[in-house]
mmCIF file of C-alpha atoms in Angstrom:
data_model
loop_
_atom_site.group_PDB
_atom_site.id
_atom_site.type_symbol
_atom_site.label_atom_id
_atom_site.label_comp_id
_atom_site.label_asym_id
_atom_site.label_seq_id
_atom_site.Cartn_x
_atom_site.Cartn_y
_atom_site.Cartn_z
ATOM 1 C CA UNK A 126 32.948 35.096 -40.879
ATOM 2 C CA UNK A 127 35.703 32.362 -41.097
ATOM 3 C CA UNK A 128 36.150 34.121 -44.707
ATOM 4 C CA UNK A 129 36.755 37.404 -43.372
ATOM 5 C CA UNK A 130 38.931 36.615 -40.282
ATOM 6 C CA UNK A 131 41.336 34.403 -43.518
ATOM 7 C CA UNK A 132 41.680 36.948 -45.809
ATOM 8 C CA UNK A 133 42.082 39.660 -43.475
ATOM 9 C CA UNK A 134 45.247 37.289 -42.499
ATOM 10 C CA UNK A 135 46.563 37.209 -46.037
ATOM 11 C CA UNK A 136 45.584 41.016 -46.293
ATOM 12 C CA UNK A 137 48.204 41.321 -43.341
ATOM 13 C CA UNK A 138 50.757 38.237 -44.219
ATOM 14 C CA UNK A 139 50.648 40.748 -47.659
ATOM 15 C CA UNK A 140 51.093 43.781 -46.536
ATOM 16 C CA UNK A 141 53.969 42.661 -43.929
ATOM 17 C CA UNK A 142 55.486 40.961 -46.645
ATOM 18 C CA UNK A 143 55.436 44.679 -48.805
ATOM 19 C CA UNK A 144 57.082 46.209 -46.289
ATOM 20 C CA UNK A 145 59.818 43.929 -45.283
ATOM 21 C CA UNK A 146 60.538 44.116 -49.590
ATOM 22 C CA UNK A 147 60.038 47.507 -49.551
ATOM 23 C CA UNK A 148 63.087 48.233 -46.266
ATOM 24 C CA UNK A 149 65.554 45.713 -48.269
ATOM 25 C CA UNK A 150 65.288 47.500 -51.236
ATOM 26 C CA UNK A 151 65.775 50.620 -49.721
ATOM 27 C CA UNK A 152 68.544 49.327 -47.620
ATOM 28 C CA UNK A 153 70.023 47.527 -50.418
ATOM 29 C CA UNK A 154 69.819 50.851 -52.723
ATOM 30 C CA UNK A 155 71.242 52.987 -50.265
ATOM 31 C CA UNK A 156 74.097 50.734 -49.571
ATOM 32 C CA UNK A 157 74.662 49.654 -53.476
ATOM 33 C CA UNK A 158 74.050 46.575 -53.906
ATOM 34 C CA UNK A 159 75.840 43.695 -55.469
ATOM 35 C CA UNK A 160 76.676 44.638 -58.940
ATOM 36 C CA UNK A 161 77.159 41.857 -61.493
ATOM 37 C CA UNK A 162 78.248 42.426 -65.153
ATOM 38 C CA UNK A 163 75.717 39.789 -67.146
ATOM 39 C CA UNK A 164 71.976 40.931 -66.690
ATOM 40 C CA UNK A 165 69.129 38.781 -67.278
ATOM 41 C CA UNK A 166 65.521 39.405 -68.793
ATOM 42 C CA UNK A 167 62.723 38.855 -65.729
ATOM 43 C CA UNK A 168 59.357 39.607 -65.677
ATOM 44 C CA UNK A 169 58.220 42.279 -63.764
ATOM 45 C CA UNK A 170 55.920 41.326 -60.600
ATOM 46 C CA UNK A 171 52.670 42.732 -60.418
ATOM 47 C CA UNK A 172 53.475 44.335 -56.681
ATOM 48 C CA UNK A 173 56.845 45.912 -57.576
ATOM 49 C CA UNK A 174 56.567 47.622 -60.776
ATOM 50 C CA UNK A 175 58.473 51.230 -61.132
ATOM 51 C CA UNK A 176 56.947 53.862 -62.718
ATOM 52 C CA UNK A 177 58.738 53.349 -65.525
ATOM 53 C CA UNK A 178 57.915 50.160 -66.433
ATOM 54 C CA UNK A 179 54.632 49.036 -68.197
ATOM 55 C CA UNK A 180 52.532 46.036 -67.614
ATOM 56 C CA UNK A 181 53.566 42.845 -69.247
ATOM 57 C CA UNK A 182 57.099 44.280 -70.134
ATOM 58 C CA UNK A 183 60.153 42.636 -69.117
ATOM 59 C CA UNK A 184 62.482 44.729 -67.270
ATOM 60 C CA UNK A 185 66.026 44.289 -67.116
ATOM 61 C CA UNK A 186 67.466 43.011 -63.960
ATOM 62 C CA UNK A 187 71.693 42.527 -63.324
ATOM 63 C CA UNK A 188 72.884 39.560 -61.697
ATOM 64 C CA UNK A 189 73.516 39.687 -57.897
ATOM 65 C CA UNK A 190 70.788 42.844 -57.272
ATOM 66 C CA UNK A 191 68.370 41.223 -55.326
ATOM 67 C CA UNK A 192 64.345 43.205 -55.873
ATOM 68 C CA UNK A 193 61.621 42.715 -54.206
ATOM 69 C CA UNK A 194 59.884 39.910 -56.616
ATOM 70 C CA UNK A 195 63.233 38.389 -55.385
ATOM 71 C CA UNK A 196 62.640 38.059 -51.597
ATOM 72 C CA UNK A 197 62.363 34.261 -50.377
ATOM 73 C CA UNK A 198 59.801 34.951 -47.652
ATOM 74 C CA UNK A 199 61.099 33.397 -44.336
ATOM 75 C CA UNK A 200 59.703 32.014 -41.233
ATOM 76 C CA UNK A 201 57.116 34.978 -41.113
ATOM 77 C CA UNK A 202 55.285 33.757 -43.939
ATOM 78 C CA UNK A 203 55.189 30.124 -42.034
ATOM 79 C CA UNK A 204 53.931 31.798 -39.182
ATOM 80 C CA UNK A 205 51.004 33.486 -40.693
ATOM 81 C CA UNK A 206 50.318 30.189 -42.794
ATOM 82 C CA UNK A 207 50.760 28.586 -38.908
ATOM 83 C CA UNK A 208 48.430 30.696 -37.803
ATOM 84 C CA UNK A 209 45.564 30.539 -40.437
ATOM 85 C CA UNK A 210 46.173 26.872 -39.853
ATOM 86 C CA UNK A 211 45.176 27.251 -36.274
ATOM 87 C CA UNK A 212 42.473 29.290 -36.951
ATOM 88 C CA UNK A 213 40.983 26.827 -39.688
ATOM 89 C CA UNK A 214 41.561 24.364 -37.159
ATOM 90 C CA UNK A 215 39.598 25.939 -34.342
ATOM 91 C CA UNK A 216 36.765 26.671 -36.685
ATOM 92 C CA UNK A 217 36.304 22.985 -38.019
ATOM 93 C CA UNK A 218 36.594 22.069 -34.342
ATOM 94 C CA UNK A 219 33.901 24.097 -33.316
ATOM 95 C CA UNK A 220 31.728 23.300 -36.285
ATOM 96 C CA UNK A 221 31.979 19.844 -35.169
ATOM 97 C CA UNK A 222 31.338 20.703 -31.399
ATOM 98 C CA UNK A 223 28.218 22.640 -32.702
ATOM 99 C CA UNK A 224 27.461 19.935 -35.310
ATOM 100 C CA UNK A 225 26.926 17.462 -32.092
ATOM 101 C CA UNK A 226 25.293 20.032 -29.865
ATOM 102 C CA UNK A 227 22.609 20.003 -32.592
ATOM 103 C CA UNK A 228 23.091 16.141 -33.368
ATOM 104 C CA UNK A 229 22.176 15.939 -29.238
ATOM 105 C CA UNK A 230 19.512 18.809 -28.777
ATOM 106 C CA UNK A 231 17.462 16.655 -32.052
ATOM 107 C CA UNK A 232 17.727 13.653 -30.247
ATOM 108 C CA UNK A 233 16.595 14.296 -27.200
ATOM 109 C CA UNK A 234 13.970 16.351 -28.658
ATOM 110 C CA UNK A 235 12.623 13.672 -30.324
ATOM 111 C CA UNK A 236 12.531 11.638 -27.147
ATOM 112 C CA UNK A 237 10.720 14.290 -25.464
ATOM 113 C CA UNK A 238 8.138 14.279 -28.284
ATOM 114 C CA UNK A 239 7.762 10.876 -28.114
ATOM 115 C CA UNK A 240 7.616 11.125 -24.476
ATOM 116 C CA UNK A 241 4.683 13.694 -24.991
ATOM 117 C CA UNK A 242 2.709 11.548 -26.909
ATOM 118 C CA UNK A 243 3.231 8.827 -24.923
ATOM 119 C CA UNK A 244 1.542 11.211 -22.257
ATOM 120 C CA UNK A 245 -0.824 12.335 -23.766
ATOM 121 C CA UNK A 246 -2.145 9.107 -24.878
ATOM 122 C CA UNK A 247 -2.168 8.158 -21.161
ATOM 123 C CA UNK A 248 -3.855 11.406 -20.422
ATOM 124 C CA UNK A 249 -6.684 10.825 -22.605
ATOM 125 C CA UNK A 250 -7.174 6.972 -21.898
ATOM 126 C CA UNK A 251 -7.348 8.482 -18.533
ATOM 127 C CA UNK A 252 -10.279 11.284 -19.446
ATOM 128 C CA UNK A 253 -12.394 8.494 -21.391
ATOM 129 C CA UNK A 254 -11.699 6.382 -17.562
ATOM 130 C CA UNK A 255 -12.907 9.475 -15.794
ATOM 131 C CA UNK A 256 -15.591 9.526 -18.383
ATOM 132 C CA UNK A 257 -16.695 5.905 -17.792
ATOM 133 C CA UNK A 258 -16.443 6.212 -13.606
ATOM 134 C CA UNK A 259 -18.318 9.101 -13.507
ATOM 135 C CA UNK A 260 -21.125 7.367 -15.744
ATOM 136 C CA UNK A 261 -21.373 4.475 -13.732
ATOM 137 C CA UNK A 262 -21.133 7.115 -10.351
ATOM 138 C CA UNK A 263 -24.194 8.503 -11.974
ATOM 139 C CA UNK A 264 -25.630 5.196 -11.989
ATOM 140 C CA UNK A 265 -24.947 3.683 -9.574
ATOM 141 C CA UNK A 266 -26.528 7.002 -7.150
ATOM 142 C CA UNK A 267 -29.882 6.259 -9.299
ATOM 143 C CA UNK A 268 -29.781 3.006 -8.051
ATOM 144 C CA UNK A 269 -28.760 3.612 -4.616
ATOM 145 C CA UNK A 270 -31.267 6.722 -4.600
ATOM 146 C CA UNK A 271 -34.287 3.951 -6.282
ATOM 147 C CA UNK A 272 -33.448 1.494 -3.638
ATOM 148 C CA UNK A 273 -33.710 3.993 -0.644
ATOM 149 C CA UNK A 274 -36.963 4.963 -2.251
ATOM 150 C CA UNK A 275 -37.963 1.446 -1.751
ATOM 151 C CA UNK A 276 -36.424 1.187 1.309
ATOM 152 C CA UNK A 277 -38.302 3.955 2.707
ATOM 153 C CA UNK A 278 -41.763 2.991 1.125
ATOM 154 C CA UNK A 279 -41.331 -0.445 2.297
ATOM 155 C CA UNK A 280 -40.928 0.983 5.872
ATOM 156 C CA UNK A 281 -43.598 2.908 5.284
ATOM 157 C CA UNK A 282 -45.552 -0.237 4.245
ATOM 158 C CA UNK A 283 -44.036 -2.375 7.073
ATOM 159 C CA UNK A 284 -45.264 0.717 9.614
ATOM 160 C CA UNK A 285 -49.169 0.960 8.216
ATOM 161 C CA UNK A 286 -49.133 -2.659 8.687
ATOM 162 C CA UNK A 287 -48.104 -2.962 12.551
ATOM 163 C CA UNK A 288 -49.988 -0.208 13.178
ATOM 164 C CA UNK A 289 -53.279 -1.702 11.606
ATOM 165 C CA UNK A 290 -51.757 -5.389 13.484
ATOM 166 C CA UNK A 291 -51.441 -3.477 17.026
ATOM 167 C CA UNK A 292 -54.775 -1.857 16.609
ATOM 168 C CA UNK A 293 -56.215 -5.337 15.581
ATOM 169 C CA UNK A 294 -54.236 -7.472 18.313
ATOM 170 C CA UNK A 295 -55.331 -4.593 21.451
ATOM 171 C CA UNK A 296 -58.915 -5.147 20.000
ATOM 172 C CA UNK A 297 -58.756 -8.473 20.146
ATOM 173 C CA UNK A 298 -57.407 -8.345 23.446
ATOM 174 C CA UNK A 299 -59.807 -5.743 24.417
ATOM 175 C CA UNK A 300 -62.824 -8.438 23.152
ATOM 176 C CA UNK A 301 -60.724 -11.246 24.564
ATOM 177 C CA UNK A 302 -60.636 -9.405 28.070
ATOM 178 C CA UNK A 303 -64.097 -8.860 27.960
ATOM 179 C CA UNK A 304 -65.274 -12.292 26.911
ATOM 180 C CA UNK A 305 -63.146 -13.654 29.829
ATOM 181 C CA UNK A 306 -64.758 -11.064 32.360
ATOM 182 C CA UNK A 307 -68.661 -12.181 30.628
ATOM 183 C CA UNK A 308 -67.127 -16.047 31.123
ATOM 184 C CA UNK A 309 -66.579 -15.038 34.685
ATOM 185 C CA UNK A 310 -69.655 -12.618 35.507
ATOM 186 C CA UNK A 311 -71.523 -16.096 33.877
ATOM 187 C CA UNK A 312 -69.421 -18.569 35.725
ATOM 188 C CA UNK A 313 -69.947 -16.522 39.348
ATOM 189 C CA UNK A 314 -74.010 -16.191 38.372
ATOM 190 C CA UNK A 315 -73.793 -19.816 37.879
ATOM 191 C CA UNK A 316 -72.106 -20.518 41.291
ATOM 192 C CA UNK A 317 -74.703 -18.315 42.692
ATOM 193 C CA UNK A 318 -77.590 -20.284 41.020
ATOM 194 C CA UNK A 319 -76.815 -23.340 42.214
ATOM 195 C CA UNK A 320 -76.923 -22.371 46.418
#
């Protein structure tokens, strides 16, 4: 594209530079010229050939009659060399510009990857601790559920036992009772005996 936008420049600088040869020699025809007796042999340039005139044939030219191979260009010709400057310019600037965007976007792309597998290292340390806890959850409710199973056939256990205990202590006291009343339906008989 930088291409283009250059020699569409030159194609202009060019064809600006036709022209202005083009109205001088006109205006220098039309008013005559400067005549000079001596002529010299020039070659003919490529843009300004007459009709004719053949390629690669020298033409004569007389001293003093300025053509348009002839033409010094002037400040128009720095301008549009100015201006291509400028635009080369701009360009490599913005390559540069771009060239660091890029340089910046890698880098921090490759910080964020790192940063991603830095995550998702911690992400699966973190499933294989999720893993673990919830295997020793499991466990430890097997335990807790074993021991409550205990728990509850101990009480069970414990509960038979006082019950069989209470029924043995209330007959005991039911035999102790009784003994005491046969001690004391003997002891009153005795009393009894002896008036």
């Amino acid at each position: 594209m930088l291409e283009a936008q250059l020699l569409q420049i030159k194609l202009e600088k060019e064809q600006k530079k036709l022209s202005g040869l083009t109205a001088e020699l006109q205006h220098l025809q039309q008013s005559g010229g400067v005549a000079v007796a001596a002529s010299i042999d020039i070659p003919a340039p490529a843009p300004s050939r007459s009709a004719n005139s053949s390629p690669g044939l020298v033409r004569k030219a007389e001293l003093g009659v300025v053509t348009a191979g002839d033409v010094i260009d002037g400040p128009q010709d720095n301008e549009e060399d100015t201006r291509a400057d400028l635009i080369k310019k701009h360009f490599t600037v913005r390559v540069a510009e771009l060239t660091t965007q890029i340089q910046e976007c890698e880098s921090k792309a490759v910080h964020f990857q790192a940063e991603c597998r830095a995550a998702h290292r911690r992400l699966t340390m973190a499933e294989r601790a999720r893993e673990r806890a919830v295997v020793q959850l499991d466990t430890a409710n097997q335990q807790i559920q074993k021991l409550q199973d205990d728990v509850s056939t101990t009480n069970a256990s414990y509960e038979s036992q006082l019950s069989m205990m209470s029924d043995h202590l209330c007959g005991l006291n039911d035999k102790l009772t009784s003994q005491k009343d046969e001690i004391e339906v003997l002891k009153s008989r005795g009393k009894k005996g002896k008036r």
